[in-house]
Amino acid sequence: MENKIVSILMGSDSDWPIMKAAAEILDHFGIKYDVEVLSAHRAPELLFKFAKEAHTKGIEVIIAGAGGAAHLPGVIAALSPLPVIGVPIKSSISLEGLDSIFSILQMPSGIPVATMALNGAKNAGIFAAQVLSVKYAEIRDKIIDYKKKLEAEVIEKSKELKKNI
Amino acid sequence: MENKIVSILMGSDSDWPIMKAAAEILDHFGIKYDVEVLSAHRAPELLFKFAKEAHTKGIEVIIAGAGGAAHLPGVIAALSPLPVIGVPIKSSISLEGLDSIFSILQMPSGIPVATMALNGAKNAGIFAAQVLSVKYAEIRDKIIDYKKKLEAEVIEKSKELKKNI
Amino acid sequence: MENKIVSILMGSDSDWPIMKAAAEILDHFGIKYDVEVLSAHRAPELLFKFAKEAHTKGIEVIIAGAGGAAHLPGVIAALSPLPVIGVPIKSSISLEGLDSIFSILQMPSGIPVATMALNGAKNAGIFAAQVLSVKYAEIRDKIIDYKKKLEAEVIEKSKELKKNI
Amino acid sequence: MENKIVSILMGSDSDWPIMKAAAEILDHFGIKYDVEVLSAHRAPELLFKFAKEAHTKGIEVIIAGAGGAAHLPGVIAALSPLPVIGVPIKSSISLEGLDSIFSILQMPSGIPVATMALNGAKNAGIFAAQVLSVKYAEIRDKIIDYKKKLEAEVIEKSKELKKNI
Amino acid sequence: MENKIVSILMGSDSDWPIMKAAAEILDHFGIKYDVEVLSAHRAPELLFKFAKEAHTKGIEVIIAGAGGAAHLPGVIAALSPLPVIGVPIKSSISLEGLDSIFSILQMPSGIPVATMALNGAKNAGIFAAQVLSVKYAEIRDKIIDYKKKLEAEVIEKSKELKKNI
Amino acid sequence: MENKIVSILMGSDSDWPIMKAAAEILDHFGIKYDVEVLSAHRAPELLFKFAKEAHTKGIEVIIAGAGGAAHLPGVIAALSPLPVIGVPIKSSISLEGLDSIFSILQMPSGIPVATMALNGAKNAGIFAAQVLSVKYAEIRDKIIDYKKKLEAEVIEKSKELKKNI
Amino acid sequence: MENKIVSILMGSDSDWPIMKAAAEILDHFGIKYDVEVLSAHRAPELLFKFAKEAHTKGIEVIIAGAGGAAHLPGVIAALSPLPVIGVPIKSSISLEGLDSIFSILQMPSGIPVATMALNGAKNAGIFAAQVLSVKYAEIRDKIIDYKKKLEAEVIEKSKELKKNI
Amino acid sequence: MENKIVSILMGSDSDWPIMKAAAEILDHFGIKYDVEVLSAHRAPELLFKFAKEAHTKGIEVIIAGAGGAAHLPGVIAALSPLPVIGVPIKSSISLEGLDSIFSILQMPSGIPVATMALNGAKNAGIFAAQVLSVKYAEIRDKIIDYKKKLEAEVIEKSKELKKNI
């Protein structure tokens, strides 16, 4: 897997502190990725070109994060046949992030976006790995290991909490 | 004003029973308009072409209605320099229409959509007329008359209610 | 693709009228699937066994629908390394389905569930196909065709609407 | 365009830090404007006089910002034939700004207010410019330039982000 | 108390089926009242005149019901020194009535509106009686009797329920 | 008016920083008042005794503030024939204060509570004065003066803002 | 267990169609119960007496259902040392039942109410049985059986669904 | 009562600062308890084992706190016949805690969770004591004393507030 097979997109570079969690977990799984700032609103033609071509350039999964009236994941999903994972981002003036969630989640019949929790970029990366694990057996093994590690951490933390009470 | 200067767009033909109220009030004001089903999700290339060209074909105001993750008004506003009026439509499985409202209202800095009340297609038509009245004096006069008519109706209804109690 | 590679799970047989839309679209894409009623609350041991074994029996993607405090998709995702697609179902006494959405969407770091729109079972089926298209080229082709069909329908409906006004 | 053709109104001088973004973008477009503190609740007679006369004094578009039970934009729209753009302002004890949004957005049939995003004063200024561009060709050109600048910024930021990762 | 001392106002005659519950309970308490359709949006000048004069014509309490972006109670309260009781009305396209509640409840410092429950016109009538009971001792007595009657009804219903189980 | 005719109640002494705004505005209007910490939950018998007797001891209006599952105003209103004004208080773990608002506002038929805006203690004091102005002419005059002062402040602030831009 | 050890309370006899599900499941578990209509608002003195005495008359658990500003469970919990289970009831003019939920759930520190799902009277009965099972071993056995029955039903339904597809 | 009869569970050790309030109040009532970090998502097998066995090891009541898509209390309740008390925890990216509340509260028929207020761990401890007081008379006495202490504190605070005004 030498090639970039995931694209991490975001509506603004100010989303990077949230979205980099997706990049980090993909690093952990040894999956190569591309990062782009693309805007459904400010640079729609660029986004259009990108989304129409991504699957022809080796990209296999797209992760797209956006906040407010968050149209980026949905418009990408409209233009690309690839599976699109959406990350609703809670902006500073936020309606608690409900605007981001509803704008990404409530897609019409025919054009799904796989929506993650608010600010859930890390889970977007894990889910991208799970999608790829359908094709790449070695990623499946890494996911199984990752889940074992999560379990071990819980056991460890329970022990420590009991010691410290 | 022989030419069509308003475009009424909707994400699905099932939105027409709501959106036709915009058409009817434009008829009332003697303003000619075009009607299109355009989808940011199902036919993005068409929408793209339409939005890029509308202002070059004599259209002066765009009204766009959509429901759920309602991206149509925002994507039109991204592509066209024209003023775009958005109508959030309450769909049958609806979250009370909050998904439609937030997806249209919470546009990012730089790309405004003038949002109307839930299912507020009639007001979209009136607001389109108010926008056009900046340029066309005869529409201004019709709006002033329309407001007088609203007032007369309230007075009439108050009288009738008092009679009937 | 003679084998069942998708599992469609639901918390109660009363969810079938919603969830069968996932089955129908998988039929459309020629993808074989299994259907199970499984409950995180009423039959947790069964669910446990199912989720631990699914990936060893040829299942590649899981779709899980549930309503209210909808734990089914999340508990499946906890137990299986497979990608899990969640469908929040709006129940009759519903809080507008917000309980279903939040219970499925807001999963903690480490355990993603790909959440669809409220009652979005059809999109769950399409997204399952998109996940599988990463591996199976013939499904990718069918998705591209499907998107063209959606576009053609919009064009057709726009024409008809214009005729009928 | 030597004359003031836009009025920027606000319910309290404490709204100015939000509302000045409308003024700044109007400056950018070379559009002259007036600023007033007007209150539907604390100085209704003044507001009444202002709104009845604005269109006779050369004002062509009104921008009104308010928070809480935000009646200012709606009452202005009731009294003036001009297009009114409403800015819901998130106050400190805020219900997340939903009170401001609903009080401005949900206007009854007959009296539209073009509602912007929460604290969306900058977009109110841009939308005012778009309304005026229907009449003034030079503003249309500036809007097209402004949209190009937004696009260039996105491209620039994408490049920089890629460099810095 | 031969004179009309309460005014029951509503934004539209379609609100009468809800608002008449206020009238009926005032009848019960032997309090005379006036009924008016007045609109902050469609007939603002009329409303203005009414509100400025009410306290000079013997009116002592005002009840005002409205729905959606419900400005009527707040604008009345801005113009009149009288206590104003607001009734949020749930309209057909409703956001569950939250728009009506927030538009009436969240009044700014200086201009209170005494807000009742959604569609709570009967309670508006009772509260008007309680306000008047500060001045008129005979109304106080009737309120005390009314509360005793409520209590007796509960006891009676509890008995009947026990019989019928 | 030498006697205390208003009671200001609160569920906890930690509510005093909010509720003292009611006391201060009553001072401004020259109205004497009592202050009590009373709890529907922690000291129900005391509350019971207080509420049953208040109207026999010269109290004419009750103001009650509470947060969370805010039962204090409603239980007082159940026990006393006096008009009760409720102030929903936004607590630190708050659901944005919606719990406080709904617990006070949505009273059943027969038992009204006049609900103020979130943290609206000042308005509770003003409304108490308006209720008392039905009986005491000198308070009516003070309210009319107060409204004039509000208006003058708006005019002053508008002037200053214009100077400072 | 010949004696009545559970009290089922409700704010109005109109709540019985919801609340009887609690009675039916208690019948299933062979637990005797009392039913009362009691109102925190309309008959507070009766409620007071009932709640102060319940634990002295053999009652061991209280179930209380109410809607709107639902104070009944909280006021009972304030007055009685017994465990109180609250059932939020969705009324016809409802805010989706959020008013009922928040009024029962958000009790202050010191006075818990064990809140069930909206209209969750059946679960209130089951939870009452679980509380009693701490003391009565035979109820524990019945609960274990009941859980087995739930599991068997899920297995049966899954089989039938598979047959019918 | 030398044995541990309550289990305090939490989804993550980061919940301990909230959940320890349950431990402290159980200490106050002299009730022994166990503390565990258990996760429905990260360590489901462990949770499974714990929940199936708890009632066989002397545990009589379970308290479980969790945030976000909070499945811990519901899954425990599915697996154990014991009464389960759920504490919704408000996480940092929170939707105001509504996700936690709905995921715990809205359990399906058959599997109740006794839900406390947001972050209401102290009340969970008190309610656990109330459940146990059904069996242990000495805990009933302590609860009655505790309620008297709450009352005394209110009286004391009311006195102090009056002194300090």
PDB file of N, CA and C in Angstrom, chain G residues 95-160:
ATOM      1  N   LEU G  95     -44.553  19.717  22.950  1.00  0.00           N
ATOM      2  CA  LEU G  95     -43.104  19.922  22.894  1.00  0.00           C
ATOM      3  C   LEU G  95     -42.402  18.587  22.833  1.00  0.00           C
ATOM      4  N   GLU G  96     -43.045  17.612  22.150  1.00  0.00           N
ATOM      5  CA  GLU G  96     -42.501  16.253  22.002  1.00  0.00           C
ATOM      6  C   GLU G  96     -42.266  15.541  23.342  1.00  0.00           C
ATOM      7  N   GLY G  97     -42.857  16.038  24.420  1.00  0.00           N
ATOM      8  CA  GLY G  97     -42.667  15.405  25.722  1.00  0.00           C
ATOM      9  C   GLY G  97     -41.420  15.861  26.456  1.00  0.00           C
ATOM     10  N   LEU G  98     -40.663  16.781  25.847  1.00  0.00           N
ATOM     11  CA  LEU G  98     -39.449  17.261  26.516  1.00  0.00           C
ATOM     12  C   LEU G  98     -39.774  17.985  27.809  1.00  0.00           C
ATOM     13  N   ASP G  99     -40.935  18.675  27.847  1.00  0.00           N
ATOM     14  CA  ASP G  99     -41.318  19.355  29.088  1.00  0.00           C
ATOM     15  C   ASP G  99     -41.513  18.328  30.211  1.00  0.00           C
ATOM     16  N   SER G 100     -42.207  17.240  29.896  1.00  0.00           N
ATOM     17  CA  SER G 100     -42.439  16.195  30.902  1.00  0.00           C
ATOM     18  C   SER G 100     -41.117  15.576  31.350  1.00  0.00           C
ATOM     19  N   ILE G 101     -40.258  15.245  30.391  1.00  0.00           N
ATOM     20  CA  ILE G 101     -38.987  14.591  30.735  1.00  0.00           C
ATOM     21  C   ILE G 101     -38.137  15.492  31.631  1.00  0.00           C
ATOM     22  N   PHE G 102     -37.931  16.740  31.207  1.00  0.00           N
ATOM     23  CA  PHE G 102     -37.031  17.616  31.962  1.00  0.00           C
ATOM     24  C   PHE G 102     -37.584  17.923  33.357  1.00  0.00           C
ATOM     25  N   SER G 103     -38.917  18.061  33.477  1.00  0.00           N
ATOM     26  CA  SER G 103     -39.517  18.391  34.781  1.00  0.00           C
ATOM     27  C   SER G 103     -39.375  17.256  35.783  1.00  0.00           C
ATOM     28  N   ILE G 104     -39.218  16.046  35.285  1.00  0.00           N
ATOM     29  CA  ILE G 104     -39.111  14.888  36.186  1.00  0.00           C
ATOM     30  C   ILE G 104     -37.657  14.497  36.387  1.00  0.00           C
ATOM     31  N   LEU G 105     -36.881  14.563  35.314  1.00  0.00           N
ATOM     32  CA  LEU G 105     -35.505  14.068  35.342  1.00  0.00           C
ATOM     33  C   LEU G 105     -34.561  14.974  36.137  1.00  0.00           C
ATOM     34  N   GLN G 106     -34.676  16.290  35.931  1.00  0.00           N
ATOM     35  CA  GLN G 106     -33.622  17.201  36.360  1.00  0.00           C
ATOM     36  C   GLN G 106     -33.750  17.634  37.823  1.00  0.00           C
ATOM     37  N   MET G 107     -34.092  16.656  38.688  1.00  0.00           N
ATOM     38  CA  MET G 107     -34.269  16.949  40.119  1.00  0.00           C
ATOM     39  C   MET G 107     -32.943  17.402  40.744  1.00  0.00           C
ATOM     40  N   PRO G 108     -33.040  18.271  41.756  1.00  0.00           N
ATOM     41  CA  PRO G 108     -31.820  18.792  42.396  1.00  0.00           C
ATOM     42  C   PRO G 108     -31.181  17.741  43.307  1.00  0.00           C
ATOM     43  N   SER G 109     -29.934  17.971  43.645  1.00  0.00           N
ATOM     44  CA  SER G 109     -29.185  17.101  44.557  1.00  0.00           C
ATOM     45  C   SER G 109     -29.964  16.905  45.857  1.00  0.00           C
ATOM     46  N   GLY G 110     -30.127  15.673  46.232  1.00  0.00           N
ATOM     47  CA  GLY G 110     -30.787  15.370  47.506  1.00  0.00           C
ATOM     48  C   GLY G 110     -32.112  14.659  47.338  1.00  0.00           C
ATOM     49  N   ILE G 111     -32.770  14.886  46.197  1.00  0.00           N
ATOM     50  CA  ILE G 111     -34.136  14.381  46.008  1.00  0.00           C
ATOM     51  C   ILE G 111     -34.229  13.662  44.659  1.00  0.00           C
ATOM     52  N   PRO G 112     -33.778  12.406  44.565  1.00  0.00           N
ATOM     53  CA  PRO G 112     -33.826  11.724  43.264  1.00  0.00           C
ATOM     54  C   PRO G 112     -35.226  11.260  42.874  1.00  0.00           C
ATOM     55  N   VAL G 113     -35.487  11.282  41.580  1.00  0.00           N
ATOM     56  CA  VAL G 113     -36.629  10.562  40.996  1.00  0.00           C
ATOM     57  C   VAL G 113     -36.046   9.649  39.915  1.00  0.00           C
ATOM     58  N   ALA G 114     -36.388   8.370  39.966  1.00  0.00           N
ATOM     59  CA  ALA G 114     -35.889   7.406  38.981  1.00  0.00           C
ATOM     60  C   ALA G 114     -36.745   7.523  37.728  1.00  0.00           C
ATOM     61  N   THR G 115     -36.203   8.200  36.695  1.00  0.00           N
ATOM     62  CA  THR G 115     -37.035   8.539  35.545  1.00  0.00           C
ATOM     63  C   THR G 115     -36.985   7.447  34.478  1.00  0.00           C
ATOM     64  N   MET G 116     -38.166   7.121  33.957  1.00  0.00           N
ATOM     65  CA  MET G 116     -38.323   6.142  32.882  1.00  0.00           C
ATOM     66  C   MET G 116     -38.444   6.871  31.537  1.00  0.00           C
ATOM     67  N   ALA G 117     -38.443   6.107  30.447  1.00  0.00           N
ATOM     68  CA  ALA G 117     -38.636   6.688  29.111  1.00  0.00           C
ATOM     69  C   ALA G 117     -40.013   7.351  29.000  1.00  0.00           C
ATOM     70  N   LEU G 118     -40.154   8.216  28.013  1.00  0.00           N
ATOM     71  CA  LEU G 118     -41.443   8.862  27.740  1.00  0.00           C
ATOM     72  C   LEU G 118     -42.536   7.787  27.603  1.00  0.00           C
ATOM     73  N   ASN G 119     -43.596   7.967  28.365  1.00  0.00           N
ATOM     74  CA  ASN G 119     -44.732   7.011  28.372  1.00  0.00           C
ATOM     75  C   ASN G 119     -44.307   5.607  28.824  1.00  0.00           C
ATOM     76  N   GLY G 120     -43.193   5.506  29.538  1.00  0.00           N
ATOM     77  CA  GLY G 120     -42.632   4.204  29.902  1.00  0.00           C
ATOM     78  C   GLY G 120     -43.236   3.588  31.149  1.00  0.00           C
ATOM     79  N   ALA G 121     -44.558   3.515  31.220  1.00  0.00           N
ATOM     80  CA  ALA G 121     -45.203   3.017  32.434  1.00  0.00           C
ATOM     81  C   ALA G 121     -44.924   1.535  32.655  1.00  0.00           C
ATOM     82  N   LYS G 122     -44.841   0.756  31.567  1.00  0.00           N
ATOM     83  CA  LYS G 122     -44.548  -0.663  31.730  1.00  0.00           C
ATOM     84  C   LYS G 122     -43.176  -0.851  32.393  1.00  0.00           C
ATOM     85  N   ASN G 123     -42.196  -0.114  31.916  1.00  0.00           N
ATOM     86  CA  ASN G 123     -40.867  -0.202  32.526  1.00  0.00           C
ATOM     87  C   ASN G 123     -40.873   0.270  33.976  1.00  0.00           C
ATOM     88  N   ALA G 124     -41.739   1.223  34.305  1.00  0.00           N
ATOM     89  CA  ALA G 124     -41.853   1.646  35.701  1.00  0.00           C
ATOM     90  C   ALA G 124     -42.306   0.474  36.567  1.00  0.00           C
ATOM     91  N   GLY G 125     -43.256  -0.298  36.050  1.00  0.00           N
ATOM     92  CA  GLY G 125     -43.715  -1.480  36.788  1.00  0.00           C
ATOM     93  C   GLY G 125     -42.607  -2.517  36.932  1.00  0.00           C
ATOM     94  N   ILE G 126     -41.868  -2.744  35.849  1.00  0.00           N
ATOM     95  CA  ILE G 126     -40.770  -3.720  35.920  1.00  0.00           C
ATOM     96  C   ILE G 126     -39.701  -3.240  36.900  1.00  0.00           C
ATOM     97  N   PHE G 127     -39.385  -1.932  36.832  1.00  0.00           N
ATOM     98  CA  PHE G 127     -38.353  -1.433  37.741  1.00  0.00           C
ATOM     99  C   PHE G 127     -38.826  -1.516  39.192  1.00  0.00           C
ATOM    100  N   ALA G 128     -40.105  -1.239  39.444  1.00  0.00           N
ATOM    101  CA  ALA G 128     -40.641  -1.398  40.807  1.00  0.00           C
ATOM    102  C   ALA G 128     -40.429  -2.843  41.275  1.00  0.00           C
ATOM    103  N   ALA G 129     -40.683  -3.795  40.375  1.00  0.00           N
ATOM    104  CA  ALA G 129     -40.459  -5.203  40.728  1.00  0.00           C
ATOM    105  C   ALA G 129     -38.982  -5.457  41.022  1.00  0.00           C
ATOM    106  N   GLN G 130     -38.101  -4.848  40.245  1.00  0.00           N
ATOM    107  CA  GLN G 130     -36.666  -5.040  40.492  1.00  0.00           C
ATOM    108  C   GLN G 130     -36.257  -4.473  41.849  1.00  0.00           C
ATOM    109  N   VAL G 131     -36.823  -3.303  42.183  1.00  0.00           N
ATOM    110  CA  VAL G 131     -36.543  -2.731  43.511  1.00  0.00           C
ATOM    111  C   VAL G 131     -37.019  -3.696  44.592  1.00  0.00           C
ATOM    112  N   LEU G 132     -38.220  -4.212  44.451  1.00  0.00           N
ATOM    113  CA  LEU G 132     -38.782  -5.117  45.463  1.00  0.00           C
ATOM    114  C   LEU G 132     -38.014  -6.434  45.502  1.00  0.00           C
ATOM    115  N   SER G 133     -37.426  -6.818  44.370  1.00  0.00           N
ATOM    116  CA  SER G 133     -36.693  -8.090  44.319  1.00  0.00           C
ATOM    117  C   SER G 133     -35.451  -8.061  45.209  1.00  0.00           C
ATOM    118  N   VAL G 134     -35.008  -6.864  45.596  1.00  0.00           N
ATOM    119  CA  VAL G 134     -33.906  -6.747  46.557  1.00  0.00           C
ATOM    120  C   VAL G 134     -34.317  -7.404  47.882  1.00  0.00           C
ATOM    121  N   LYS G 135     -35.613  -7.285  48.187  1.00  0.00           N
ATOM    122  CA  LYS G 135     -36.136  -7.831  49.462  1.00  0.00           C
ATOM    123  C   LYS G 135     -36.800  -9.196  49.277  1.00  0.00           C
ATOM    124  N   TYR G 136     -37.564  -9.340  48.201  1.00  0.00           N
ATOM    125  CA  TYR G 136     -38.381 -10.543  48.016  1.00  0.00           C
ATOM    126  C   TYR G 136     -37.752 -11.455  46.963  1.00  0.00           C
ATOM    127  N   ALA G 137     -37.197 -12.579  47.411  1.00  0.00           N
ATOM    128  CA  ALA G 137     -36.467 -13.475  46.495  1.00  0.00           C
ATOM    129  C   ALA G 137     -37.365 -14.006  45.383  1.00  0.00           C
ATOM    130  N   GLU G 138     -38.647 -14.230  45.678  1.00  0.00           N
ATOM    131  CA  GLU G 138     -39.516 -14.825  44.653  1.00  0.00           C
ATOM    132  C   GLU G 138     -39.725 -13.854  43.477  1.00  0.00           C
ATOM    133  N   ILE G 139     -39.637 -12.553  43.750  1.00  0.00           N
ATOM    134  CA  ILE G 139     -39.764 -11.591  42.641  1.00  0.00           C
ATOM    135  C   ILE G 139     -38.493 -11.641  41.782  1.00  0.00           C
ATOM    136  N   ARG G 140     -37.354 -11.783  42.415  1.00  0.00           N
ATOM    137  CA  ARG G 140     -36.103 -11.945  41.656  1.00  0.00           C
ATOM    138  C   ARG G 140     -36.234 -13.091  40.640  1.00  0.00           C
ATOM    139  N   ASP G 141     -36.759 -14.209  41.104  1.00  0.00           N
ATOM    140  CA  ASP G 141     -36.917 -15.361  40.214  1.00  0.00           C
ATOM    141  C   ASP G 141     -37.838 -15.028  39.037  1.00  0.00           C
ATOM    142  N   LYS G 142     -38.915 -14.322  39.350  1.00  0.00           N
ATOM    143  CA  LYS G 142     -39.856 -13.959  38.270  1.00  0.00           C
ATOM    144  C   LYS G 142     -39.209 -13.018  37.249  1.00  0.00           C
ATOM    145  N   ILE G 143     -38.350 -12.125  37.731  1.00  0.00           N
ATOM    146  CA  ILE G 143     -37.669 -11.202  36.803  1.00  0.00           C
ATOM    147  C   ILE G 143     -36.720 -11.979  35.892  1.00  0.00           C
ATOM    148  N   ILE G 144     -36.010 -12.939  36.476  1.00  0.00           N
ATOM    149  CA  ILE G 144     -35.105 -13.760  35.652  1.00  0.00           C
ATOM    150  C   ILE G 144     -35.906 -14.523  34.592  1.00  0.00           C
ATOM    151  N   ASP G 145     -37.053 -15.050  34.988  1.00  0.00           N
ATOM    152  CA  ASP G 145     -37.916 -15.729  34.015  1.00  0.00           C
ATOM    153  C   ASP G 145     -38.398 -14.763  32.925  1.00  0.00           C
ATOM    154  N   TYR G 146     -38.780 -13.589  33.376  1.00  0.00           N
ATOM    155  CA  TYR G 146     -39.293 -12.587  32.428  1.00  0.00           C
ATOM    156  C   TYR G 146     -38.238 -12.246  31.374  1.00  0.00           C
ATOM    157  N   LYS G 147     -37.007 -12.093  31.796  1.00  0.00           N
ATOM    158  CA  LYS G 147     -35.925 -11.782  30.867  1.00  0.00           C
ATOM    159  C   LYS G 147     -35.712 -12.940  29.887  1.00  0.00           C
ATOM    160  N   LYS G 148     -35.872 -14.182  30.380  1.00  0.00           N
ATOM    161  CA  LYS G 148     -35.752 -15.342  29.475  1.00  0.00           C
ATOM    162  C   LYS G 148     -36.864 -15.322  28.429  1.00  0.00           C
ATOM    163  N   LYS G 149     -38.043 -14.948  28.872  1.00  0.00           N
ATOM    164  CA  LYS G 149     -39.170 -14.876  27.947  1.00  0.00           C
ATOM    165  C   LYS G 149     -38.926 -13.819  26.856  1.00  0.00           C
ATOM    166  N   LEU G 150     -38.392 -12.667  27.251  1.00  0.00           N
ATOM    167  CA  LEU G 150     -38.069 -11.618  26.268  1.00  0.00           C
ATOM    168  C   LEU G 150     -37.100 -12.169  25.216  1.00  0.00           C
ATOM    169  N   GLU G 151     -36.108 -12.913  25.691  1.00  0.00           N
ATOM    170  CA  GLU G 151     -35.100 -13.469  24.786  1.00  0.00           C
ATOM    171  C   GLU G 151     -35.734 -14.469  23.817  1.00  0.00           C
ATOM    172  N   ALA G 152     -36.588 -15.332  24.371  1.00  0.00           N
ATOM    173  CA  ALA G 152     -37.244 -16.342  23.528  1.00  0.00           C
ATOM    174  C   ALA G 152     -38.083 -15.675  22.438  1.00  0.00           C
ATOM    175  N   GLU G 153     -38.749 -14.579  22.810  1.00  0.00           N
ATOM    176  CA  GLU G 153     -39.578 -13.856  21.836  1.00  0.00           C
ATOM    177  C   GLU G 153     -38.736 -13.306  20.688  1.00  0.00           C
ATOM    178  N   VAL G 154     -37.572 -12.766  21.014  1.00  0.00           N
ATOM    179  CA  VAL G 154     -36.704 -12.215  19.966  1.00  0.00           C
ATOM    180  C   VAL G 154     -36.284 -13.332  19.002  1.00  0.00           C
ATOM    181  N   ILE G 155     -35.904 -14.500  19.576  1.00  0.00           N
ATOM    182  CA  ILE G 155     -35.480 -15.614  18.725  1.00  0.00           C
ATOM    183  C   ILE G 155     -36.632 -16.053  17.815  1.00  0.00           C
ATOM    184  N   GLU G 156     -37.809 -16.147  18.393  1.00  0.00           N
ATOM    185  CA  GLU G 156     -38.994 -16.545  17.633  1.00  0.00           C
ATOM    186  C   GLU G 156     -39.282 -15.556  16.490  1.00  0.00           C
ATOM    187  N   LYS G 157     -39.229 -14.278  16.823  1.00  0.00           N
ATOM    188  CA  LYS G 157     -39.530 -13.251  15.815  1.00  0.00           C
ATOM    189  C   LYS G 157     -38.496 -13.237  14.702  1.00  0.00           C
ATOM    190  N   SER G 158     -37.250 -13.464  15.046  1.00  0.00           N
ATOM    191  CA  SER G 158     -36.193 -13.497  14.037  1.00  0.00           C
ATOM    192  C   SER G 158     -36.464 -14.652  13.063  1.00  0.00           C
ATOM    193  N   LYS G 159     -36.848 -15.794  13.611  1.00  0.00           N
ATOM    194  CA  LYS G 159     -37.176 -16.955  12.762  1.00  0.00           C
ATOM    195  C   LYS G 159     -38.324 -16.640  11.824  1.00  0.00           C
ATOM    196  N   GLU G 160     -39.384 -16.073  12.393  1.00  0.00           N
ATOM    197  CA  GLU G 160     -40.572 -15.772  11.575  1.00  0.00           C
ATOM    198  C   GLU G 160     -40.269 -14.764  10.483  1.00  0.00           C
TER     199      GLU G 160
END
